[in-house]
Each structure stands twice: as structure tokens, then as C-alpha cells.
Amino acid sequence: MTTSTSSRQQKIAEEYIQHISIESVPKSLTLAEIAAETLKDPTVQLAISCLHKNKWYQSHDTKNMQFDRDTLQSLEKVKSSLSTDKSGSILIKNNKLVIPRSLRHKCIDLAHEGHLGIMKTKQLIRQKIWFPGVDAMVEDKIKNCISCQSCT
Ligand SMILES: [Zn+2]
């Protein structure tokens, strides 16, 4: 079951990756950048390894590891919709790129550039990327933006 699930996910990932690389990378952000930052993000790395082993959160394995438990738990909750790209360097949720922590603010900033207000900024983000707590982060950003308030 695990094999068929992961090969099914791999197939989906392969079908999507072409689409993603053209359509879904936010402007001014490259897949290579996301892959490089994903590699440096211990939590996403752990999630990718859990996904491949189909074995999540083992406290004795992870005792000495530096990672964000909340993020890992959030990723585990959606594990059935997670996959990776072909090289295994980018985590994908459905057809969205899972953004490593270091790029989250940049992604929100990019989506927020047009000051479209909360609903449209969320829509824009949801088309392309995902990470745990993305909605709250967008809301936080927009709440403090005067230009966006006049749109909503
Ligand atoms: Zn704004």
C-alpha cells in the first residue's frame, strides 16, 4: 500500500511539476531557490524523509534534531496530499509548492505587492504555494497595511 501510494504520488508530482515550474512559481522566485532553501530547512527535510519512509514523528529518532515540531505536525496532518518533485528536493502539497520557512515572508511579500486586500492576496497565494499557517501570516500582513485596508 505504501509503495502504490508513493508511486501514485510520484506520478502526480511528475505530472504537476512541469505545470508548476511554468505556472506556479511566484515571480522573482525560482524553483532552484525553493529547492536550495528546502535543503536548508530541517523541518521540511524531516517531512520529506518521513514521507518517503511513510513513518512520521518518532520521538526517539528526532530527540537530537533541530526542527519545528508544530510545523512537522501540521505537515503530518496533510501527509496524504504531500509529495515531492522528481528529484525529491521540493515538497508539494496537491499542486502547490510547500515553502520552506526562510522564504515564507518573501512569498507573502510578493503576493502582497499589488495590495489587493485580504481575499485576493489569499487567493493568489493559494494558487501557487502552501505552508502551515499561511492564512494567518497573510492576515497579519494585510491587517497592518493601510493600502490593503482601502481595498477590502
Ligand atoms: Zn497592502
XYZ file of C-alpha atoms and ligand atoms in Angstrom:
153
model
C 0.000 0.000 0.000
C 2.802 2.361 0.883
C 4.548 1.627 -2.399
C 1.489 2.216 -4.520
C 0.650 5.355 -2.599
C 4.098 6.786 -3.036
C 4.338 5.804 -6.703
C 0.934 7.333 -7.280
C 2.105 10.483 -5.570
C 5.298 10.414 -7.581
C 3.270 10.194 -10.769
C 1.101 13.096 -9.709
C 4.216 15.050 -8.805
C 5.710 14.372 -12.218
C 2.550 15.420 -13.987
C 2.365 18.590 -11.987
C 5.971 19.581 -11.903
C 6.053 20.835 -15.467
C 2.931 22.814 -14.838
C 4.272 24.097 -11.561
C 7.602 25.144 -12.943
C 5.906 27.268 -15.560
C 2.740 28.452 -13.850
C 3.165 28.320 -10.132
C 6.491 29.766 -9.198
C 5.826 33.216 -7.874
C 7.555 35.912 -9.861
C 11.096 36.627 -8.689
C 11.298 33.247 -7.027
C 12.842 30.297 -8.820
C 12.357 26.595 -8.286
C 16.114 26.360 -7.727
C 15.858 28.879 -4.914
C 12.998 26.970 -3.322
C 14.953 23.708 -3.662
C 18.079 25.273 -2.135
C 16.177 26.707 0.808
C 14.218 23.486 1.268
C 17.540 21.690 1.607
C 18.500 24.059 4.424
C 15.159 23.721 6.222
C 15.479 20.854 8.729
C 11.720 20.602 9.282
C 10.857 20.252 5.615
C 13.766 17.839 5.177
C 12.409 15.714 8.004
C 8.929 15.833 6.468
C 10.327 14.654 3.111
C 12.127 11.802 4.812
C 9.009 10.879 6.831
C 7.018 10.966 3.619
C 9.444 8.635 1.845
C 9.567 6.235 4.785
C 5.849 6.658 5.388
C 6.732 6.943 9.056
C 6.013 10.156 10.901
C 7.171 11.671 14.128
C 9.193 9.168 16.076
C 10.312 10.924 19.238
C 13.313 8.648 19.797
C 14.592 9.341 16.261
C 14.271 13.067 16.499
C 15.357 13.785 20.041
C 18.604 15.440 18.988
C 17.355 17.070 15.835
C 16.640 20.751 15.411
C 13.277 21.229 13.799
C 9.931 22.884 14.351
C 7.577 20.330 15.885
C 4.452 22.364 15.173
C 5.327 22.638 11.509
C 6.107 18.941 11.263
C 2.802 18.065 12.923
C 0.952 20.370 10.534
C 2.665 18.645 7.626
C 1.819 15.229 9.037
C -1.858 16.201 9.196
C -1.881 16.764 5.446
C 0.513 13.933 4.587
C -1.951 12.242 2.223
C -1.780 15.274 -0.049
C 2.004 15.620 0.098
C 4.505 14.505 -2.494
C 7.837 15.702 -3.787
C 9.118 16.697 -7.170
C 11.105 14.171 -9.194
C 14.417 14.958 -7.557
C 12.873 14.886 -4.097
C 14.139 18.362 -3.364
C 10.842 20.228 -3.249
C 7.845 19.279 -1.140
C 4.486 19.601 -2.886
C 1.009 19.710 -1.387
C -1.551 18.843 -4.037
C -0.257 21.081 -6.813
C 1.242 23.710 -4.561
C 4.824 24.247 -3.590
C 5.472 23.888 0.128
C 7.586 26.892 1.002
C 10.480 26.498 3.454
C 10.488 28.844 6.437
C 13.205 31.149 5.108
C 11.161 32.054 2.001
C 7.749 32.482 3.592
C 7.980 36.196 4.162
C 9.345 36.735 0.682
C 6.433 34.792 -0.830
C 3.866 36.754 1.158
C 5.582 39.997 0.185
C 5.465 39.032 -3.479
C 1.774 38.182 -3.323
C 1.114 41.375 -1.421
C 2.901 43.609 -3.918
C -0.282 44.681 -5.662
C -2.098 45.498 -2.388
C -5.159 43.535 -3.413
C -6.664 43.168 0.032
C -7.023 40.066 2.138
C -9.265 37.875 -0.026
C -7.418 38.361 -3.284
C -4.000 38.066 -1.710
C -5.060 34.764 -0.133
C -6.442 33.553 -3.458
C -3.203 34.464 -5.195
C -1.129 32.656 -2.588
C -3.354 29.563 -2.627
C -2.950 29.117 -6.359
C 0.752 28.618 -6.033
C 2.104 27.879 -2.624
C 1.302 26.498 0.788
C 2.882 26.225 4.198
C 1.436 25.701 7.667
C -0.108 28.913 8.945
C -0.090 30.649 5.563
C -3.533 32.230 6.008
C -2.664 33.667 9.417
C 0.542 35.118 8.026
C -1.299 36.794 5.147
C -3.937 38.148 7.514
C -1.259 39.553 9.784
C 0.480 41.281 6.928
C -2.683 42.769 5.433
C -4.065 43.879 8.790
C -1.101 46.201 9.135
C -1.276 47.575 5.605
C -3.207 50.789 5.022
C -3.301 50.387 1.225
C -4.902 46.963 1.547
C -7.497 48.185 4.039
C -8.901 50.537 1.423
C -9.367 47.524 -0.926
C -11.295 45.356 1.481
Zn -1.103 46.010 1.176
